[in-house]
Each structure stands twice: as structure tokens, then as C-alpha cells.
Short mmCIF file of C-alpha atoms and ligand atoms in Angstrom, two decimals:
data_model
loop_
_atom_site.label_atom_id
_atom_site.label_comp_id
_atom_site.label_asym_id
_atom_site.label_seq_id
_atom_site.Cartn_x
_atom_site.Cartn_y
_atom_site.Cartn_z
CA MET A 1043 -86.55 -16.77 53.56
CA TYR A 1044 -83.44 -18.53 52.37
CA LYS A 1045 -79.97 -19.39 53.62
CA ILE A 1046 -76.85 -18.29 51.78
CA TYR A 1047 -73.91 -20.57 51.12
CA VAL A 1048 -70.62 -19.41 49.66
CA GLU A 1049 -68.52 -22.05 47.92
CA LYS A 1050 -65.03 -21.56 46.53
CA PHE A 1051 -63.54 -23.68 43.78
CA GLY A 1052 -59.78 -23.21 43.29
CA GLY A 1053 -57.65 -23.60 40.17
CA ALA A 1054 -57.12 -27.35 40.61
CA SER A 1055 -60.88 -27.99 40.81
CA VAL A 1056 -61.47 -26.48 37.35
CA ASN A 1057 -58.28 -27.50 35.51
CA SER A 1058 -59.93 -29.74 32.89
CA ALA A 1059 -63.31 -30.45 31.31
CA LEU A 1060 -63.74 -33.43 33.65
CA ALA A 1061 -62.99 -31.21 36.63
CA VAL A 1062 -65.63 -28.65 35.55
CA GLU A 1063 -68.17 -31.46 35.10
CA ASN A 1064 -67.29 -32.59 38.60
CA VAL A 1065 -68.05 -29.09 39.93
CA ALA A 1066 -71.52 -29.31 38.37
CA ASN A 1067 -72.06 -32.72 39.96
CA ILE A 1068 -70.92 -31.51 43.36
CA LEU A 1069 -73.35 -28.60 43.20
CA LYS A 1070 -76.20 -30.86 42.13
CA GLY A 1071 -75.39 -33.14 45.08
CA GLU A 1072 -75.35 -30.24 47.52
CA ILE A 1073 -78.64 -28.85 46.22
CA LYS A 1074 -80.28 -32.26 46.54
CA LYS A 1075 -79.20 -32.57 50.16
CA GLN A 1076 -80.35 -29.14 51.28
CA GLU A 1077 -83.36 -29.05 53.59
CA HIS A 1078 -84.46 -25.45 53.13
CA ASN A 1079 -84.46 -22.72 50.51
CA ALA A 1080 -80.92 -21.74 49.70
CA LYS A 1081 -78.94 -19.41 47.49
CA ARG A 1082 -75.33 -19.97 46.53
CA VAL A 1083 -72.50 -17.69 45.57
CA ILE A 1084 -69.81 -19.68 43.77
CA VAL A 1085 -66.35 -18.11 43.77
CA ILE A 1086 -64.00 -19.47 41.13
CA SER A 1087 -60.24 -19.18 40.50
CA ALA A 1088 -58.39 -19.23 37.21
CA MET A 1089 -58.17 -22.69 35.64
CA GLY A 1090 -55.11 -24.78 36.55
CA LYS A 1091 -51.88 -22.83 36.16
CA THR A 1092 -53.37 -19.97 34.12
CA THR A 1093 -52.35 -17.27 36.62
CA ASN A 1094 -48.69 -18.30 36.37
CA MET A 1095 -48.84 -18.24 32.57
CA LEU A 1096 -50.46 -14.80 32.54
CA GLU A 1097 -47.72 -13.58 34.88
CA THR A 1098 -45.14 -14.78 32.36
CA LEU A 1099 -46.98 -12.93 29.60
CA VAL A 1100 -46.97 -9.69 31.60
CA ASN A 1101 -43.34 -10.04 32.60
CA SER A 1102 -42.01 -10.52 29.09
CA TRP A 1103 -43.97 -7.52 27.90
CA TYR A 1104 -43.05 -5.34 30.83
CA TYR A 1105 -39.37 -6.25 31.16
CA ASP A 1106 -38.37 -7.26 27.61
CA LYS A 1107 -41.02 -5.52 25.51
CA VAL A 1108 -41.88 -8.76 23.75
CA PHE A 1109 -45.37 -10.08 23.32
CA ASP A 1110 -44.87 -13.77 24.08
CA GLU A 1111 -47.06 -15.35 21.38
CA LYS A 1112 -46.09 -18.82 22.53
CA ILE A 1113 -47.43 -18.50 26.03
CA PHE A 1114 -50.47 -16.57 24.78
CA ASP A 1115 -51.34 -19.41 22.41
CA LYS A 1116 -50.73 -21.95 25.13
CA ILE A 1117 -53.25 -20.24 27.43
CA LEU A 1118 -55.71 -19.94 24.56
CA GLU A 1119 -55.44 -23.58 23.52
CA PHE A 1120 -55.70 -24.80 27.10
CA HIS A 1121 -59.08 -23.07 27.42
CA TYR A 1122 -60.28 -23.95 23.91
CA ASP A 1123 -59.65 -27.57 24.63
CA ILE A 1124 -61.71 -27.44 27.85
CA ILE A 1125 -64.57 -25.64 26.09
CA GLU A 1126 -64.65 -28.07 23.19
CA LYS A 1127 -64.74 -31.06 25.52
CA LEU A 1128 -67.45 -29.49 27.68
CA PHE A 1129 -69.81 -28.29 24.97
CA LYS A 1130 -68.91 -30.62 22.05
CA ASP A 1131 -70.79 -29.42 18.94
CA GLN A 1132 -72.41 -26.59 20.90
CA ALA A 1133 -69.13 -24.87 21.75
CA GLN A 1134 -69.57 -21.92 19.39
CA ASN A 1135 -71.30 -19.59 21.79
CA CYS A 1136 -68.77 -20.03 24.59
CA LEU A 1137 -65.79 -19.91 22.20
CA GLY A 1138 -67.12 -16.58 20.90
CA LYS A 1139 -67.21 -15.07 24.38
CA ILE A 1140 -63.77 -16.35 25.25
CA ASN A 1141 -62.29 -15.05 21.99
CA LEU A 1142 -63.43 -11.56 22.94
CA LEU A 1143 -61.65 -11.87 26.26
CA PHE A 1144 -58.43 -13.04 24.60
CA ASN A 1145 -58.58 -10.11 22.17
CA GLU A 1146 -58.98 -7.83 25.12
CA ILE A 1147 -55.88 -9.28 26.82
CA LYS A 1148 -53.81 -8.65 23.72
CA ASN A 1149 -55.11 -5.12 23.17
CA LYS A 1150 -54.75 -4.13 26.79
CA LEU A 1151 -51.18 -5.36 26.98
CA LEU A 1152 -50.00 -3.97 23.65
CA HIS A 1153 -51.51 -0.58 24.45
CA ALA A 1154 -50.67 -0.48 28.14
CA SER A 1155 -49.67 3.11 28.71
CA SER A 1156 -49.01 2.89 32.42
CA SER A 1157 -45.46 2.37 33.63
CA ASP A 1158 -46.77 0.97 36.90
CA TYR A 1159 -45.99 -2.74 36.80
CA ASN A 1160 -48.50 -3.60 39.53
CA PHE A 1161 -51.30 -1.81 37.70
CA VAL A 1162 -50.57 -3.52 34.39
CA TYR A 1163 -50.24 -6.86 36.19
CA ASP A 1164 -53.72 -6.59 37.68
CA GLN A 1165 -55.35 -5.52 34.40
CA ILE A 1166 -53.95 -8.60 32.62
CA VAL A 1167 -53.57 -11.36 35.21
CA SER A 1168 -57.20 -10.94 36.31
CA PHE A 1169 -58.29 -12.36 32.95
CA GLY A 1170 -57.58 -15.86 34.27
CA GLU A 1171 -60.60 -15.56 36.55
CA ARG A 1172 -62.68 -13.72 33.94
CA ILE A 1173 -62.19 -16.56 31.49
CA SER A 1174 -62.77 -19.37 33.97
CA THR A 1175 -66.00 -17.88 35.36
CA ASN A 1176 -67.40 -17.34 31.88
CA ILE A 1177 -66.77 -20.96 31.00
CA VAL A 1178 -68.07 -22.40 34.26
CA SER A 1179 -71.17 -20.19 34.31
CA GLU A 1180 -71.99 -21.13 30.73
CA TYR A 1181 -71.44 -24.81 31.44
CA LEU A 1182 -73.60 -24.81 34.57
CA ASN A 1183 -76.42 -23.13 32.64
CA HIS A 1184 -75.93 -25.72 29.91
CA SER A 1185 -76.25 -28.55 32.42
CA GLY A 1186 -79.40 -27.26 34.08
CA LEU A 1187 -77.90 -25.21 36.91
CA LYS A 1188 -79.37 -21.83 36.10
CA ASN A 1189 -77.02 -19.10 37.31
CA LYS A 1190 -75.96 -15.51 36.83
CA LEU A 1191 -72.36 -14.40 36.34
CA VAL A 1192 -71.62 -11.26 38.37
CA SER A 1193 -68.36 -9.35 38.05
CA ALA A 1194 -66.31 -9.28 41.26
CA LEU A 1195 -65.35 -5.70 40.32
CA ASP A 1196 -68.88 -4.68 41.19
CA ILE A 1197 -68.98 -6.35 44.60
CA VAL A 1198 -65.49 -6.60 46.11
CA LYS A 1199 -64.50 -2.94 46.42
CA THR A 1200 -60.88 -2.10 47.16
CA ASP A 1201 -58.36 0.73 47.26
CA ASN A 1202 -55.85 1.07 44.42
CA ASN A 1203 -52.95 -0.76 46.04
CA TYR A 1204 -52.51 -2.92 42.94
CA ARG A 1205 -51.47 -6.56 43.40
CA ASP A 1206 -52.29 -6.50 47.10
CA ALA A 1207 -55.40 -4.39 47.28
CA ASN A 1208 -57.05 -3.58 50.60
CA VAL A 1209 -60.75 -4.19 50.91
CA ASP A 1210 -63.00 -1.20 51.46
CA TRP A 1211 -65.46 -3.00 53.72
CA LYS A 1212 -68.04 -0.26 53.78
CA SER A 1213 -68.33 0.14 50.01
CA THR A 1214 -68.26 -3.64 49.64
CA LYS A 1215 -71.21 -3.98 52.00
CA THR A 1216 -73.15 -1.32 50.10
CA ALA A 1217 -72.32 -2.95 46.76
CA VAL A 1218 -73.39 -6.35 48.03
CA GLU A 1219 -76.65 -5.00 49.38
CA GLU A 1220 -77.52 -2.81 46.44
CA TRP A 1221 -76.23 -4.93 43.59
CA LEU A 1222 -75.68 -8.56 44.56
CA LEU A 1223 -78.68 -9.20 46.82
CA PRO A 1224 -81.26 -7.96 44.28
CA ILE A 1225 -79.76 -10.30 41.67
CA MET A 1226 -80.00 -13.15 44.18
CA GLU A 1227 -83.74 -12.60 44.40
CA TYR A 1228 -83.94 -13.97 40.85
CA TYR A 1229 -81.14 -16.53 40.80
CA ASP A 1230 -80.37 -19.37 43.21
CA ILE A 1231 -76.80 -19.52 41.95
CA VAL A 1232 -74.49 -16.58 41.37
CA ILE A 1233 -71.00 -17.09 39.97
CA THR A 1234 -68.19 -14.63 40.55
CA GLN A 1235 -64.41 -14.36 40.28
CA GLY A 1236 -62.06 -14.98 43.16
CA PHE A 1237 -58.83 -12.99 43.52
CA ILE A 1238 -60.07 -9.78 41.90
CA GLY A 1239 -61.75 -6.60 43.04
CA GLY A 1240 -62.55 -3.16 41.73
CA THR A 1241 -61.61 0.37 42.75
CA LYS A 1242 -64.03 3.29 43.09
CA GLU A 1243 -63.32 4.07 39.43
CA ASN A 1244 -63.99 0.41 38.56
CA LEU A 1245 -60.40 -0.41 37.68
CA THR A 1246 -59.36 -3.99 38.33
CA THR A 1247 -57.26 -4.88 41.36
CA THR A 1248 -56.07 -8.21 42.74
CA LEU A 1249 -55.90 -9.40 46.34
CA SER A 1250 -52.48 -11.15 46.11
CA ARG A 1251 -51.67 -14.64 44.91
CA GLU A 1252 -53.96 -17.39 46.12
CA GLY A 1253 -56.41 -14.66 47.13
CA SER A 1254 -59.60 -16.43 46.06
CA ASP A 1255 -60.16 -17.90 49.52
CA TYR A 1256 -60.09 -14.37 50.83
CA SER A 1257 -62.59 -13.25 48.14
CA ALA A 1258 -65.00 -15.94 49.30
CA ALA A 1259 -64.57 -14.82 52.92
CA ILE A 1260 -65.19 -11.16 52.00
CA ILE A 1261 -68.41 -12.14 50.24
CA SER A 1262 -69.47 -14.50 53.06
CA TYR A 1263 -68.97 -11.72 55.55
CA SER A 1264 -70.83 -9.11 53.51
CA LEU A 1265 -73.77 -11.47 52.92
CA LYS A 1266 -73.72 -12.88 56.47
CA ALA A 1267 -73.60 -16.32 54.88
CA GLU A 1268 -74.75 -19.45 56.70
CA ASN A 1269 -71.38 -21.05 55.99
CA MET A 1270 -68.54 -21.09 53.51
CA THR A 1271 -66.90 -24.07 51.82
CA ILE A 1272 -63.49 -24.33 50.18
CA TRP A 1273 -63.34 -27.32 47.83
CA LYS A 1274 -59.81 -28.74 47.69
CA ASP A 1275 -57.87 -31.71 46.36
CA VAL A 1276 -57.14 -32.84 49.93
CA PRO A 1277 -59.67 -34.36 52.30
CA GLY A 1278 -59.52 -31.43 54.78
CA LEU A 1279 -56.88 -29.89 57.00
CA LEU A 1280 -54.23 -32.38 58.04
CA ASN A 1281 -51.91 -32.08 61.03
CA ALA A 1282 -48.88 -32.12 58.70
CA ASP A 1283 -47.90 -32.26 55.07
CA PRO A 1284 -48.20 -35.97 54.17
CA LYS A 1285 -45.10 -35.62 52.00
CA ARG A 1286 -43.12 -34.93 55.20
CA ILE A 1287 -44.79 -36.92 57.95
CA GLU A 1288 -46.10 -40.47 57.87
CA ASN A 1289 -49.55 -41.19 59.26
CA THR A 1290 -51.10 -37.76 59.24
CA THR A 1291 -54.38 -37.10 61.06
CA LYS A 1292 -57.27 -35.07 59.69
CA LEU A 1293 -58.30 -32.17 61.92
CA LEU A 1294 -62.09 -32.24 62.21
CA ARG A 1295 -62.83 -29.16 64.28
CA VAL A 1296 -60.43 -26.25 64.32
CA PRO A 1297 -61.02 -23.05 66.33
CA TYR A 1298 -60.63 -19.84 64.28
CA LYS A 1299 -57.75 -18.76 66.52
CA GLU A 1300 -55.96 -22.04 65.91
CA ALA A 1301 -56.37 -21.69 62.13
CA ILE A 1302 -54.93 -18.17 62.31
CA GLU A 1303 -51.96 -19.43 64.37
CA LEU A 1304 -51.33 -22.29 61.95
CA SER A 1305 -51.29 -19.97 58.97
CA TYR A 1306 -49.08 -17.49 60.86
CA TYR A 1307 -46.47 -20.19 61.37
CA GLY A 1308 -46.59 -21.04 57.69
CA ALA A 1309 -49.33 -23.60 57.05
CA THR A 1310 -50.23 -22.77 53.46
CA ILE A 1311 -53.55 -24.46 52.95
CA ILE A 1312 -55.73 -21.35 53.37
CA HIS A 1313 -54.94 -17.78 52.40
CA PRO A 1314 -53.98 -16.12 55.72
CA LYS A 1315 -56.49 -13.24 55.50
CA THR A 1316 -59.45 -15.61 55.09
CA ILE A 1317 -60.23 -16.49 58.69
CA LYS A 1318 -60.71 -13.11 60.38
CA PRO A 1319 -63.84 -11.92 58.52
CA LEU A 1320 -65.45 -15.31 59.12
CA GLU A 1321 -64.53 -15.30 62.78
CA ASN A 1322 -66.04 -11.85 63.21
CA LEU A 1323 -69.48 -13.20 62.30
CA SER A 1324 -68.91 -16.80 63.50
CA ILE A 1325 -69.40 -18.16 59.98
CA PRO A 1326 -68.19 -21.78 59.86
CA LEU A 1327 -65.65 -22.62 57.15
CA TYR A 1328 -65.75 -26.13 55.71
CA ILE A 1329 -62.77 -27.62 53.89
CA LYS A 1330 -64.07 -30.38 51.65
CA SER A 1331 -62.57 -32.69 49.06
CA PHE A 1332 -63.78 -32.24 45.50
CA ILE A 1333 -62.39 -35.70 44.77
CA ASP A 1334 -64.42 -37.34 47.51
CA PRO A 1335 -67.18 -34.90 48.50
CA GLU A 1336 -68.87 -37.29 50.93
CA GLN A 1337 -65.83 -37.50 53.22
CA GLU A 1338 -66.20 -35.86 56.60
CA PRO A 1339 -64.84 -32.31 56.17
CA THR A 1340 -62.74 -30.12 58.42
CA VAL A 1341 -64.71 -27.28 59.94
CA ILE A 1342 -63.08 -24.11 61.19
CA CYS A 1343 -65.43 -22.66 63.77
CA SER A 1344 -65.86 -21.01 67.14
CA ASP A 1345 -65.09 -24.16 69.15
CA LYS A 1346 -62.68 -23.56 72.00
CA GLU A 1347 -60.42 -26.55 71.33
CA LEU A 1348 -58.86 -28.35 68.43
CA PHE A 1349 -60.34 -31.79 67.75
CA PRO A 1350 -58.73 -34.26 67.64
CA ILE A 1351 -55.96 -32.74 69.66
CA VAL A 1352 -52.74 -33.95 68.04
CA PRO A 1353 -49.37 -32.31 67.38
CA ASN A 1354 -49.43 -30.10 64.26
CA TYR A 1355 -46.24 -29.79 62.26
CA ILE A 1356 -45.31 -26.88 60.02
CA PHE A 1357 -42.10 -26.87 58.01
CA LYS A 1358 -40.36 -23.90 56.45
CA ASP A 1359 -37.35 -24.78 54.32
CA ASN A 1360 -34.61 -22.49 53.04
CA GLN A 1361 -34.31 -20.32 56.10
CA LEU A 1362 -31.48 -17.96 56.85
CA LEU A 1363 -30.34 -16.91 60.30
CA LEU A 1364 -28.98 -13.36 60.56
CA SER A 1365 -26.96 -12.54 63.68
CA ILE A 1366 -26.65 -8.83 64.21
CA SER A 1367 -24.46 -7.09 66.83
CA PRO A 1368 -23.65 -3.41 67.30
CA LYS A 1369 -20.13 -2.51 66.16
CA ASP A 1370 -19.59 -0.35 69.22
CA PHE A 1371 -20.30 -3.26 71.60
CA SER A 1372 -23.29 -1.41 73.02
CA PHE A 1373 -26.18 -3.50 74.25
CA ILE A 1374 -28.84 -4.55 71.76
CA ALA A 1375 -31.35 -2.38 73.54
CA GLU A 1376 -34.75 -1.15 72.39
CA ARG A 1377 -33.40 1.52 70.09
CA ASN A 1378 -31.22 -0.92 68.16
CA ILE A 1379 -33.99 -3.43 67.81
CA ALA A 1380 -36.42 -0.77 66.59
CA TYR A 1381 -33.87 0.41 64.06
CA ILE A 1382 -33.11 -3.11 62.83
CA PHE A 1383 -36.83 -3.75 62.36
CA GLU A 1384 -37.17 -0.57 60.40
CA ILE A 1385 -34.47 -1.77 58.00
CA LEU A 1386 -36.06 -5.22 57.73
CA ALA A 1387 -39.46 -3.69 56.97
CA LYS A 1388 -37.95 -1.40 54.36
CA HIS A 1389 -36.56 -4.46 52.56
CA ASN A 1390 -39.88 -6.30 52.90
CA VAL A 1391 -38.34 -9.00 55.02
CA LYS A 1392 -40.68 -11.02 57.22
CA VAL A 1393 -39.24 -12.35 60.46
CA ASN A 1394 -40.07 -15.97 61.18
CA LEU A 1395 -38.31 -16.24 64.55
CA MET A 1396 -36.16 -13.94 66.67
CA GLN A 1397 -33.92 -14.19 69.68
CA ASN A 1398 -31.66 -11.76 71.48
CA SER A 1399 -28.84 -11.72 74.00
CA ALA A 1400 -27.15 -8.68 75.53
CA ILE A 1401 -25.07 -7.85 72.49
CA SER A 1402 -26.58 -9.79 69.65
CA PHE A 1403 -29.93 -10.05 67.93
CA SER A 1404 -30.77 -12.99 65.67
CA VAL A 1405 -33.61 -13.24 63.19
CA CYS A 1406 -34.65 -16.15 61.06
CA ILE A 1407 -35.95 -15.09 57.64
CA ASP A 1408 -36.77 -16.71 54.29
CA GLU A 1409 -33.62 -17.17 52.26
CA ASN A 1410 -33.99 -14.73 49.41
CA LEU A 1411 -30.61 -14.35 47.84
CA LYS A 1412 -31.77 -11.59 45.50
CA THR A 1413 -32.62 -9.09 48.21
CA LEU A 1414 -29.94 -10.23 50.67
CA PRO A 1415 -26.96 -8.15 49.42
CA LEU A 1416 -28.85 -4.83 49.78
CA LEU A 1417 -30.14 -5.79 53.20
CA LEU A 1418 -26.66 -6.79 54.36
CA GLU A 1419 -25.19 -3.62 52.99
CA GLU A 1420 -27.57 -1.45 54.92
CA LEU A 1421 -27.29 -3.39 58.17
CA SER A 1422 -23.50 -3.50 57.93
CA GLN A 1423 -23.24 0.27 58.17
CA TRP A 1424 -23.96 0.04 61.87
CA TYR A 1425 -23.74 -3.60 62.78
CA LYS A 1426 -21.55 -6.61 62.52
CA VAL A 1427 -23.62 -9.14 60.62
CA ARG A 1428 -23.10 -12.86 60.22
CA TYR A 1429 -25.45 -15.37 58.67
CA ASN A 1430 -26.09 -19.10 58.17
CA THR A 1431 -28.07 -20.46 55.24
CA SER A 1432 -29.85 -23.73 54.37
CA LEU A 1433 -31.76 -24.01 57.60
CA GLN A 1434 -35.17 -25.43 58.29
CA LEU A 1435 -37.68 -24.00 60.74
CA VAL A 1436 -40.00 -26.58 62.23
CA THR A 1437 -42.96 -25.50 64.33
CA ILE A 1438 -44.95 -27.98 66.40
CA ARG A 1439 -48.23 -26.79 67.90
CA HIS A 1440 -49.57 -28.97 70.72
CA TYR A 1441 -46.22 -30.72 70.97
CA ASN A 1442 -45.33 -33.68 73.11
CA LYS A 1443 -42.08 -35.52 73.69
CA GLN A 1444 -42.69 -38.04 70.95
CA ALA A 1445 -43.42 -35.31 68.40
CA ILE A 1446 -40.17 -33.54 69.27
CA ASP A 1447 -38.12 -36.75 69.06
CA ASN A 1448 -39.79 -37.47 65.76
CA ILE A 1449 -38.50 -34.16 64.35
CA LEU A 1450 -35.08 -33.91 65.91
CA LYS A 1451 -34.11 -37.59 65.61
CA GLY A 1452 -31.10 -36.88 67.80
CA ARG A 1453 -30.10 -33.77 65.85
CA GLN A 1454 -29.00 -30.63 67.64
CA SER A 1455 -31.05 -27.50 66.96
CA ILE A 1456 -29.46 -24.09 66.45
CA ILE A 1457 -32.29 -22.25 68.16
CA GLU A 1458 -35.15 -23.68 70.19
CA GLN A 1459 -38.12 -21.70 71.46
CA LYS A 1460 -40.93 -23.10 73.52
CA ASN A 1461 -44.11 -21.91 75.18
CA ARG A 1462 -47.03 -23.88 76.52
CA THR A 1463 -48.52 -24.79 73.15
CA THR A 1464 -45.80 -24.24 70.58
CA VAL A 1465 -42.20 -25.27 70.11
CA GLN A 1466 -39.97 -24.14 67.25
CA PHE A 1467 -36.66 -25.58 66.16
CA LEU A 1468 -34.21 -24.13 63.74
CA ILE A 1469 -32.11 -26.96 62.33
CA ASN A 1470 -29.71 -27.65 59.49
CA MET A 1471 -31.56 -28.94 56.43
N1 LIG B 727 -55.69 -17.53 40.51
C1 LIG B 727 -55.04 -16.85 41.59
C2 LIG B 727 -53.73 -17.52 41.91
O1 LIG B 727 -53.45 -18.57 41.36
C3 LIG B 727 -55.87 -16.74 42.81
C4 LIG B 727 -56.24 -18.06 43.46
O2 LIG B 727 -56.17 -19.11 42.84
O3 LIG B 727 -56.63 -18.05 44.63
O4 LIG B 727 -52.99 -17.01 42.70
MG1 MG B 728 -54.83 -20.89 42.42
#
């Protein structure tokens, strides 16, 4: 018998030849430490900023009908350079494989017959992960870590909601059992792509930006993994963004529920859909530093309480406060609120905070000046609408007086909401 570990390496952990070498060293270190038979599934993102560059390539083709040679060459050279540094005079084999993938990108884009932007996006942007996994798999084999590259299309099965595909858990489980597990009988290390999945017809989908964490969680769940690790450039989960707060504290043990709350309020360190599948099977999630792998990690687990228990700060800048009141001076009763929410949902607006009085309903939303005019137009048919911009929403979980003073520094907040564990302030930026 063996235990299964799922490890996810994000874009920053594979953004150079040195970084890829570091991944190999980390894996060698982990394998050395293990006390029992183990198999690993390694989930890898696109290298560095490749996904952004591929997005640019798709956009100029889709919106301006130009094939942006400059960005294409930039992506190509970025990867060539990594391959040449990794394999030196033995780069030919890997370069050959990667060339085929780049030809495919060009052909697919130039001959894209679909007018569905989201579909075309997924067919092209997914190449970031295809390229990175080919390089990493080849390099690990080259450095003695025998592994098999498996396409995520064959294991993460989704519907065809392109760019934000929904997982088909049943087909995924079957695919994992019938396809992935037999391969794992022969290989201790399997490499696969984060972020991408496949439909019934085996067309490529993506799970939304930064979705590789979620991929790793889907695979961990389907394999009933022993644990999952996300390797990051930070030493674990901190109680605040160190760019905003001095003297941050590392959270060592975080209950699943707490991690879900933190990501709900806007903590961006883990993709929000990641936690639930792990919680369902009580699979611990480790957040470790690829810069300093021996540091004590954060573990997200089924503990009841956060440890250490310290205030957690989450900042959301560029917030807008909409104040909505019925033109006929009727109360903002259930019907109005339901209707307002319908309009907000139609415009894809997510509400970060809300508050109502008898005749007015206020919602705090991300400032998105592009979609605002249409939203205002629709709301204004029935309501009087006013708004303030340039606000900041600060959430403190496990607050105390000192934490609040630290944030407000004598400033007046526009809205304040408090319950036993969480306080939120909307303030001028
Ligand atoms: N490469 C994808 C992105 O940058 C997915 C990921 O990194 O998680 O959004
Ligand atoms: Mg990324």
C-alpha cells in the first residue's frame, strides 16, 4: 500500500530555469523524508506570466483580428531560454516538443472558427500549462525523478461553461479511477496541468484564473489523498498582507471554515473553491514556502480553532458605495431588495457589504467604471441612486480594540458592521 500526496506548484515557482531546478530539489527532499511508500501527483501552472501573455494574444486576435507576432515570440523565447538553461546541450528533444505546441497555438488561433470568445480563450490560454508541464516533466525525468505526464483533460472532467467550467465530480471520479490510478501503479510521480479540464467530448476548458489550486483540490478529493501542499513564495498564510501591516503573524493551524471565511472576505492567497472538496474528506492542506521549504508551514485542517488566534486583516481597495432608494418613497421592503439583487446579478456585480434603512438600501461593490453606467441606468428606472467612490473596505476577523484603533487611526468610517468575530469598516481611501 502507498499514500498519495498532491503537490501544486504555481507560476512563480516555475518562472525560470533556477526555479524549475528548485522544484526538483524540493521533490527530492520530500521523497527522502518520507517514511512509507508514497505516490505523488504534481499539479503545475503556466510559467511566470505566461497566462497573461496568452490572454493578450487571444484578445488581439479576437477583437482586432491581428496575430500579435511580438507577444507570440516573447512567449516562445521565454520558454526557449528556460529549456536551454535547463538542458544545456541536450535541449533538442524538449525544444522539439515545445515547437510542436507553439505551432499548434498558431494554427488553432488562425483557424479558430468559433465566434465564442470563451471557447477560443480556453483552447489557446490552456497552452501555458501544456508547455510548462512538458518542460517540467522532461526535466524531472532528466534529473532522475522518473515521472509520467498525464493530460488534465483526461482526469478533470467538466461541463462546457468555458472559462469558468464546473466540475463533473462523478465523471472525474471515474476518470481518476479508471485512468489515473492504473498509471500510478507504474509511476511514483505523475505530472499534470493545473487550471484546465476537459469536456465529455474532450474539448479543453479552464477553471477560471488562478484555478490551479482548485485543480489540485479536485484531484486530491478524487484520489482521497493523504494531504495536499501548495508551494508558494510566502512562508504560509499570514494574518495580513505585509505590505499593509507591520509585524504580521504566520497562521499555523487554520480550520477549513476559517479559510473559507477569509477567502470570502477577500483574502486572495488561495483560490476560493479549493477548500470545500478538501474539507469534505478532511484532507489537510499545507501552504509551504518554495524559497525556504524547511520553514514550519501553515496547515488548513479540521481543527476547531485558529492558532495562533490573532486579528486577521483583509483589505479591499477601490470600493464603491451605491445608495438606492425607491422613487415613490415606499419602504425598501423584500420585493425591492429582491428586485435590486436581480439587477445586480444580471450585471455580474458581487456585493461586498450591504446595509438598509426604511427607505434606502446601500451596497458596497468593487469599483468597475466600465460596467457602472449600464447598472446605474437600469437601477435609475425605478430608484434614486447615489454613489461614492474611492473607498476601502477593511475586514478584521477576531478583532480587538487595538486592531480596530490600528485601522481607523481616529478616522471616521462610513459604514461599520460588527458581529462576534468579524468587524468591517468602509472608509475613505
Ligand atoms: N495559469 C493560470 C493563471 O495564471 C492558473 C493558475 O496559475 O492557477 O491564472
Ligand atoms: Mg498563476
